[in-house]
Amino acid sequence: MPKSIPEPIAGQPFRADDPLFTVIVTDYEPSVSREFFRRKMACLAAQTSKDFEVLVYHDGPKVQSYDEDLASTPMHPETRFIVTPERVGDWGHSARDLGIRAARGRWIIHTNADNVFYPNLIAVLKEMATDPRPWAFALPPRKYPWGLRKLSKWLDRRLDAKHALPRPFLSIEPQILVYGIIMQGLVAMKGTYTRVRDVAERQGIIFGGVPVKYGATDAMQLVMLRELWLAEGGWHNRAMDSDGLMYPEFARKYRVLPVPVVLGEHW
């Protein structure tokens, strides 16, 4: 059973010198090889845009220090390591919550210690988040009870009305970014997929992340404003599949901007 987690603290106040992004890396030594972890830290150091900080959280005490782990590995200069005094064992969710509240970045990027970021990930997300040109968004149609939904469709047909259709609009303020990734080791099946870890080096499936829904959007793909994470109570769901449960709810409430580029890999 997961142990109780500490009472969460409020988020950090914004400052003029804050980075645009905070990358929260969840780590657990017995689960992630140190080779893969070094690969993770090296790909963060190799980002072409440096407008981010890195918070690395290890769930419970470490056998080997991070200094030993990363003795000859390049690192992004704005990197902090946090080793919690005891293991919680909730799939890294409590660590993600602590990271959201300690973050200084305007946007939060979640990632596991074995995921890969391509060198242009931060640069592309920054361009999308700060582009002054308006983006197109669409509000979903109004929801009606079953009987009224049939009536609204009938009225639409009779009156040539448009009130039950999605309503597009323009805005320069996206609230969620979703980028493409390769899910390494996934093998396609009829209508679904399965994981075969032995083929991860040479086979995978591209996840675009949109529509944001359970089983089709990975935790690392959804990048949301920190103020919205705090408004939602941080990473408040501790179920194993909590990203699949929370993310669709966020997408129904906030403006989602798809980033039509593959920017990383899930391992």
mmCIF file of C-alpha atoms in Angstrom:
data_model
loop_
_atom_site.group_PDB
_atom_site.id
_atom_site.type_symbol
_atom_site.label_atom_id
_atom_site.label_comp_id
_atom_site.label_asym_id
_atom_site.label_seq_id
_atom_site.Cartn_x
_atom_site.Cartn_y
_atom_site.Cartn_z
ATOM 1 C CA MET A 1 0.000 0.000 0.000
ATOM 2 C CA PRO A 2 1.318 3.488 -0.780
ATOM 3 C CA LYS A 3 2.348 5.445 2.301
ATOM 4 C CA SER A 4 0.675 8.692 3.226
ATOM 5 C CA ILE A 5 2.067 11.738 1.461
ATOM 6 C CA PRO A 6 2.961 15.051 3.104
ATOM 7 C CA GLU A 7 0.483 17.902 3.130
ATOM 8 C CA PRO A 8 1.006 19.791 -0.168
ATOM 9 C CA ILE A 9 2.343 23.316 -0.110
ATOM 10 C CA ALA A 10 1.150 26.227 -2.220
ATOM 11 C CA GLY A 11 2.804 27.000 -5.532
ATOM 12 C CA GLN A 12 5.769 29.349 -5.874
ATOM 13 C CA PRO A 13 5.010 33.015 -6.645
ATOM 14 C CA PHE A 14 5.922 34.121 -10.154
ATOM 15 C CA ARG A 15 9.125 36.149 -10.572
ATOM 16 C CA ALA A 16 10.468 38.159 -13.479
ATOM 17 C CA ASP A 17 13.410 35.776 -13.989
ATOM 18 C CA ASP A 18 11.338 32.581 -14.011
ATOM 19 C CA PRO A 19 11.980 30.138 -16.867
ATOM 20 C CA LEU A 20 9.160 29.456 -19.293
ATOM 21 C CA PHE A 21 9.067 25.712 -18.549
ATOM 22 C CA THR A 22 9.664 23.386 -15.629
ATOM 23 C CA VAL A 23 10.532 19.790 -16.503
ATOM 24 C CA ILE A 24 9.582 17.431 -13.654
ATOM 25 C CA VAL A 25 11.503 14.146 -13.875
ATOM 26 C CA THR A 26 10.285 11.233 -11.738
ATOM 27 C CA ASP A 27 12.958 8.652 -10.927
ATOM 28 C CA TYR A 28 13.212 5.384 -9.003
ATOM 29 C CA GLU A 29 16.611 3.705 -9.021
ATOM 30 C CA PRO A 30 15.452 0.042 -9.011
ATOM 31 C CA SER A 31 13.050 0.665 -11.924
ATOM 32 C CA VAL A 32 15.135 2.842 -14.265
ATOM 33 C CA SER A 33 18.612 1.783 -15.327
ATOM 34 C CA ARG A 34 21.262 4.415 -14.667
ATOM 35 C CA GLU A 35 22.194 4.181 -18.355
ATOM 36 C CA PHE A 36 18.684 5.290 -19.328
ATOM 37 C CA PHE A 37 18.730 7.965 -16.626
ATOM 38 C CA ARG A 38 22.015 9.371 -17.942
ATOM 39 C CA ARG A 39 20.463 9.383 -21.407
ATOM 40 C CA LYS A 40 17.584 11.418 -19.994
ATOM 41 C CA MET A 41 19.806 14.028 -18.387
ATOM 42 C CA ALA A 42 21.992 14.278 -21.503
ATOM 43 C CA CYS A 43 18.996 14.949 -23.757
ATOM 44 C CA LEU A 44 17.889 17.748 -21.414
ATOM 45 C CA ALA A 45 21.376 19.266 -21.553
ATOM 46 C CA ALA A 46 21.248 19.078 -25.368
ATOM 47 C CA GLN A 47 18.083 21.200 -25.735
ATOM 48 C CA THR A 48 18.569 24.015 -28.228
ATOM 49 C CA SER A 49 16.462 26.345 -26.056
ATOM 50 C CA LYS A 50 17.577 26.729 -22.434
ATOM 51 C CA ASP A 51 14.393 28.443 -21.210
ATOM 52 C CA PHE A 52 13.557 25.795 -18.618
ATOM 53 C CA GLU A 53 14.502 24.331 -15.262
ATOM 54 C CA VAL A 54 14.695 20.668 -14.286
ATOM 55 C CA LEU A 55 13.403 19.143 -11.035
ATOM 56 C CA VAL A 56 14.421 15.500 -10.520
ATOM 57 C CA TYR A 57 12.508 13.618 -7.816
ATOM 58 C CA HIS A 58 13.612 10.226 -6.537
ATOM 59 C CA ASP A 59 10.923 8.271 -4.705
ATOM 60 C CA GLY A 60 12.650 7.326 -1.457
ATOM 61 C CA PRO A 61 16.319 6.989 -0.418
ATOM 62 C CA LYS A 62 18.944 6.217 -3.084
ATOM 63 C CA VAL A 63 21.652 3.581 -2.842
ATOM 64 C CA GLN A 64 23.974 5.597 -5.070
ATOM 65 C CA SER A 65 24.116 9.390 -5.048
ATOM 66 C CA TYR A 66 23.202 11.484 -8.063
ATOM 67 C CA ASP A 67 26.785 12.758 -8.131
ATOM 68 C CA GLU A 68 27.891 9.164 -8.730
ATOM 69 C CA ASP A 69 25.114 8.499 -11.226
ATOM 70 C CA LEU A 70 26.056 11.509 -13.343
ATOM 71 C CA ALA A 71 29.810 11.816 -12.843
ATOM 72 C CA SER A 72 30.582 12.332 -16.544
ATOM 73 C CA THR A 73 27.130 13.224 -17.887
ATOM 74 C CA PRO A 74 26.324 16.695 -19.279
ATOM 75 C CA MET A 75 23.505 18.466 -17.428
ATOM 76 C CA HIS A 76 21.282 21.465 -17.897
ATOM 77 C CA PRO A 77 22.620 24.146 -15.488
ATOM 78 C CA GLU A 78 19.231 24.797 -13.869
ATOM 79 C CA THR A 79 18.803 21.298 -12.417
ATOM 80 C CA ARG A 80 17.826 20.337 -8.879
ATOM 81 C CA PHE A 81 17.724 16.862 -7.346
ATOM 82 C CA ILE A 82 15.302 15.953 -4.575
ATOM 83 C CA VAL A 83 15.542 12.588 -2.800
ATOM 84 C CA THR A 84 12.528 11.999 -0.571
ATOM 85 C CA PRO A 85 13.223 10.530 2.882
ATOM 86 C CA GLU A 86 10.964 7.525 2.328
ATOM 87 C CA ARG A 87 9.378 5.727 -0.586
ATOM 88 C CA VAL A 88 5.733 6.486 -1.275
ATOM 89 C CA GLY A 89 5.305 3.949 -4.067
ATOM 90 C CA ASP A 90 2.463 5.638 -5.958
ATOM 91 C CA TRP A 91 3.958 5.482 -9.463
ATOM 92 C CA GLY A 92 5.650 8.881 -9.018
ATOM 93 C CA HIS A 93 2.409 10.826 -8.585
ATOM 94 C CA SER A 94 3.276 12.383 -5.230
ATOM 95 C CA ALA A 95 6.625 13.456 -6.681
ATOM 96 C CA ARG A 96 4.840 15.085 -9.608
ATOM 97 C CA ASP A 97 2.625 16.950 -7.176
ATOM 98 C CA LEU A 98 5.619 18.193 -5.176
ATOM 99 C CA GLY A 99 7.235 19.305 -8.434
ATOM 100 C CA ILE A 100 4.179 21.270 -9.530
ATOM 101 C CA ARG A 101 4.255 23.204 -6.254
ATOM 102 C CA ALA A 102 8.025 23.796 -6.316
ATOM 103 C CA ALA A 103 8.135 24.740 -10.007
ATOM 104 C CA ARG A 104 9.049 28.230 -11.173
ATOM 105 C CA GLY A 105 8.174 27.710 -14.829
ATOM 106 C CA ARG A 106 4.957 29.018 -16.361
ATOM 107 C CA TRP A 107 4.379 25.654 -18.033
ATOM 108 C CA ILE A 108 4.827 22.165 -16.557
ATOM 109 C CA ILE A 109 6.290 19.247 -18.519
ATOM 110 C CA HIS A 110 6.060 15.825 -16.837
ATOM 111 C CA THR A 111 8.425 13.027 -17.805
ATOM 112 C CA ASN A 112 9.825 9.773 -16.474
ATOM 113 C CA ALA A 113 13.536 9.210 -16.008
ATOM 114 C CA ASP A 114 13.781 6.900 -19.034
ATOM 115 C CA ASN A 115 11.864 9.068 -21.538
ATOM 116 C CA VAL A 116 13.748 10.806 -24.337
ATOM 117 C CA PHE A 117 13.332 14.440 -25.410
ATOM 118 C CA TYR A 118 14.507 15.385 -28.890
ATOM 119 C CA PRO A 119 16.837 18.433 -28.922
ATOM 120 C CA ASN A 120 14.162 20.791 -30.288
ATOM 121 C CA LEU A 121 11.403 19.899 -27.803
ATOM 122 C CA ILE A 122 11.691 23.004 -25.612
ATOM 123 C CA ALA A 123 12.264 25.276 -28.618
ATOM 124 C CA VAL A 124 9.167 24.036 -30.445
ATOM 125 C CA LEU A 125 6.952 24.231 -27.363
ATOM 126 C CA LYS A 126 8.234 27.742 -26.644
ATOM 127 C CA GLU A 127 7.430 28.852 -30.178
ATOM 128 C CA MET A 128 3.887 27.486 -29.881
ATOM 129 C CA ALA A 129 3.312 28.953 -26.415
ATOM 130 C CA THR A 130 4.566 32.452 -27.242
ATOM 131 C CA ASP A 131 3.538 32.924 -30.893
ATOM 132 C CA PRO A 132 1.584 36.240 -31.011
ATOM 133 C CA ARG A 133 -0.575 35.066 -33.904
ATOM 134 C CA PRO A 134 -4.006 33.763 -32.854
ATOM 135 C CA TRP A 135 -4.634 30.031 -32.834
ATOM 136 C CA ALA A 136 -7.973 28.445 -33.673
ATOM 137 C CA PHE A 137 -9.845 26.579 -30.942
ATOM 138 C CA ALA A 138 -13.262 24.982 -30.884
ATOM 139 C CA LEU A 139 -15.625 24.818 -27.944
ATOM 140 C CA PRO A 140 -17.521 21.521 -27.835
ATOM 141 C CA PRO A 141 -21.260 21.606 -28.501
ATOM 142 C CA ARG A 142 -23.590 22.013 -25.567
ATOM 143 C CA LYS A 143 -24.452 18.824 -23.730
ATOM 144 C CA TYR A 144 -28.076 17.847 -23.360
ATOM 145 C CA PRO A 145 -29.858 14.984 -21.600
ATOM 146 C CA TRP A 146 -30.635 12.112 -23.978
ATOM 147 C CA GLY A 147 -34.199 13.198 -24.822
ATOM 148 C CA LEU A 148 -33.286 16.858 -25.268
ATOM 149 C CA ARG A 149 -30.293 15.916 -27.425
ATOM 150 C CA LYS A 150 -32.630 14.238 -29.922
ATOM 151 C CA LEU A 151 -34.909 17.287 -29.812
ATOM 152 C CA SER A 152 -32.002 19.696 -30.396
ATOM 153 C CA LYS A 153 -30.860 17.713 -33.440
ATOM 154 C CA TRP A 154 -34.406 17.708 -34.815
ATOM 155 C CA LEU A 155 -34.629 21.485 -34.330
ATOM 156 C CA ASP A 156 -31.283 21.929 -36.052
ATOM 157 C CA ARG A 157 -32.547 20.087 -39.099
ATOM 158 C CA ARG A 158 -35.865 21.935 -39.186
ATOM 159 C CA LEU A 159 -34.497 25.412 -38.515
ATOM 160 C CA ASP A 160 -31.047 25.036 -40.085
ATOM 161 C CA ALA A 161 -29.662 26.028 -36.695
ATOM 162 C CA LYS A 162 -26.042 25.750 -35.627
ATOM 163 C CA HIS A 163 -26.288 26.004 -31.843
ATOM 164 C CA ALA A 164 -25.520 22.292 -31.286
ATOM 165 C CA LEU A 165 -22.321 22.354 -33.388
ATOM 166 C CA PRO A 166 -18.798 23.089 -32.109
ATOM 167 C CA ARG A 167 -18.095 26.814 -31.955
ATOM 168 C CA PRO A 168 -14.669 27.799 -33.352
ATOM 169 C CA PHE A 169 -12.914 30.922 -32.102
ATOM 170 C CA LEU A 170 -9.449 32.514 -32.171
ATOM 171 C CA SER A 171 -7.169 33.136 -29.199
ATOM 172 C CA ILE A 172 -3.488 33.873 -28.612
ATOM 173 C CA GLU A 173 -3.568 32.094 -25.236
ATOM 174 C CA PRO A 174 -3.346 28.297 -25.377
ATOM 175 C CA GLN A 175 -3.639 26.661 -21.957
ATOM 176 C CA ILE A 176 -2.495 23.137 -22.843
ATOM 177 C CA LEU A 177 0.048 21.989 -25.428
ATOM 178 C CA VAL A 178 0.044 18.371 -26.625
ATOM 179 C CA TYR A 179 2.957 17.095 -28.734
ATOM 180 C CA GLY A 180 3.645 13.854 -30.579
ATOM 181 C CA ILE A 181 5.816 11.016 -29.258
ATOM 182 C CA ILE A 182 6.919 7.519 -30.258
ATOM 183 C CA MET A 183 5.704 4.883 -27.806
ATOM 184 C CA GLN A 184 8.667 2.509 -28.018
ATOM 185 C CA GLY A 185 7.795 -1.160 -27.708
ATOM 186 C CA LEU A 186 4.142 -0.851 -28.645
ATOM 187 C CA VAL A 187 2.917 -3.306 -31.271
ATOM 188 C CA ALA A 188 -0.274 -2.713 -33.239
ATOM 189 C CA MET A 189 -3.177 -5.102 -32.870
ATOM 190 C CA LYS A 190 -6.581 -5.030 -34.552
ATOM 191 C CA GLY A 191 -8.195 -1.901 -33.109
ATOM 192 C CA THR A 192 -5.681 -1.542 -30.259
ATOM 193 C CA TYR A 193 -2.044 -2.183 -29.289
ATOM 194 C CA THR A 194 0.035 -4.149 -26.817
ATOM 195 C CA ARG A 195 3.463 -3.639 -25.260
ATOM 196 C CA VAL A 196 6.355 -5.943 -26.186
ATOM 197 C CA ARG A 197 9.354 -4.588 -24.314
ATOM 198 C CA ASP A 198 11.851 -6.761 -26.191
ATOM 199 C CA VAL A 199 11.240 -4.825 -29.437
ATOM 200 C CA ALA A 200 11.454 -1.317 -27.923
ATOM 201 C CA GLU A 201 14.804 -0.626 -29.582
ATOM 202 C CA ARG A 202 13.384 -0.957 -33.112
ATOM 203 C CA GLN A 203 9.601 -0.778 -33.005
ATOM 204 C CA GLY A 204 6.929 1.574 -31.720
ATOM 205 C CA ILE A 205 3.765 3.519 -32.450
ATOM 206 C CA ILE A 206 3.375 7.269 -32.890
ATOM 207 C CA PHE A 207 0.952 8.855 -30.414
ATOM 208 C CA GLY A 208 -0.289 12.265 -31.543
ATOM 209 C CA GLY A 209 -1.976 12.807 -28.183
ATOM 210 C CA VAL A 210 -5.152 14.357 -29.627
ATOM 211 C CA PRO A 211 -7.956 13.751 -28.963
ATOM 212 C CA VAL A 212 -6.863 13.708 -25.343
ATOM 213 C CA LYS A 213 -8.308 10.476 -24.040
ATOM 214 C CA TYR A 214 -7.581 7.463 -21.875
ATOM 215 C CA GLY A 215 -5.046 5.130 -23.462
ATOM 216 C CA ALA A 216 -4.092 7.519 -26.264
ATOM 217 C CA THR A 217 -2.331 10.398 -24.493
ATOM 218 C CA ASP A 218 0.739 9.653 -22.378
ATOM 219 C CA ALA A 219 1.667 11.558 -19.212
ATOM 220 C CA MET A 220 4.670 13.178 -20.918
ATOM 221 C CA GLN A 221 2.618 14.592 -23.822
ATOM 222 C CA LEU A 222 0.355 17.059 -22.022
ATOM 223 C CA VAL A 223 2.019 20.367 -21.104
ATOM 224 C CA MET A 224 -0.216 22.634 -19.015
ATOM 225 C CA LEU A 225 0.117 26.045 -17.391
ATOM 226 C CA ARG A 226 1.299 25.833 -13.786
ATOM 227 C CA GLU A 227 -1.508 28.102 -12.590
ATOM 228 C CA LEU A 228 -4.031 25.606 -13.964
ATOM 229 C CA TRP A 229 -2.273 22.666 -12.303
ATOM 230 C CA LEU A 230 -2.496 24.526 -9.000
ATOM 231 C CA ALA A 231 -6.130 25.437 -9.607
ATOM 232 C CA GLU A 232 -6.840 21.725 -10.195
ATOM 233 C CA GLY A 233 -5.221 20.788 -6.879
ATOM 234 C CA GLY A 234 -1.920 19.632 -8.365
ATOM 235 C CA TRP A 235 -1.488 15.973 -9.306
ATOM 236 C CA HIS A 236 -4.459 15.097 -7.115
ATOM 237 C CA ASN A 237 -5.327 11.633 -8.442
ATOM 238 C CA ARG A 238 -3.067 8.839 -7.131
ATOM 239 C CA ALA A 239 -4.463 5.950 -9.203
ATOM 240 C CA MET A 240 -1.937 4.077 -11.348
ATOM 241 C CA ASP A 241 -3.573 5.429 -14.518
ATOM 242 C CA SER A 242 -4.274 8.892 -13.120
ATOM 243 C CA ASP A 243 -2.977 10.743 -16.188
ATOM 244 C CA GLY A 244 -5.561 8.920 -18.313
ATOM 245 C CA LEU A 245 -8.257 9.916 -15.843
ATOM 246 C CA MET A 246 -7.263 13.569 -15.297
ATOM 247 C CA TYR A 247 -6.086 14.631 -18.746
ATOM 248 C CA PRO A 248 -9.435 14.220 -20.572
ATOM 249 C CA GLU A 249 -11.076 16.318 -17.847
ATOM 250 C CA PHE A 250 -8.486 19.061 -18.361
ATOM 251 C CA ALA A 251 -8.982 18.940 -22.130
ATOM 252 C CA ARG A 252 -12.714 19.462 -21.716
ATOM 253 C CA LYS A 253 -12.120 22.595 -19.612
ATOM 254 C CA TYR A 254 -9.114 24.324 -21.195
ATOM 255 C CA ARG A 255 -7.864 25.382 -24.627
ATOM 256 C CA VAL A 256 -5.778 22.540 -26.118
ATOM 257 C CA LEU A 257 -3.268 23.380 -28.839
ATOM 258 C CA PRO A 258 -1.906 20.306 -30.672
ATOM 259 C CA VAL A 259 1.768 20.520 -31.625
ATOM 260 C CA PRO A 260 1.997 18.583 -34.929
ATOM 261 C CA VAL A 261 5.571 17.363 -34.373
ATOM 262 C CA VAL A 262 7.068 14.232 -32.795
ATOM 263 C CA LEU A 263 9.320 15.583 -30.047
ATOM 264 C CA GLY A 264 10.201 12.616 -27.880
ATOM 265 C CA GLU A 265 10.060 8.931 -27.038
ATOM 266 C CA HIS A 266 8.398 6.967 -24.260
ATOM 267 C CA TRP A 267 10.304 3.875 -23.098
#
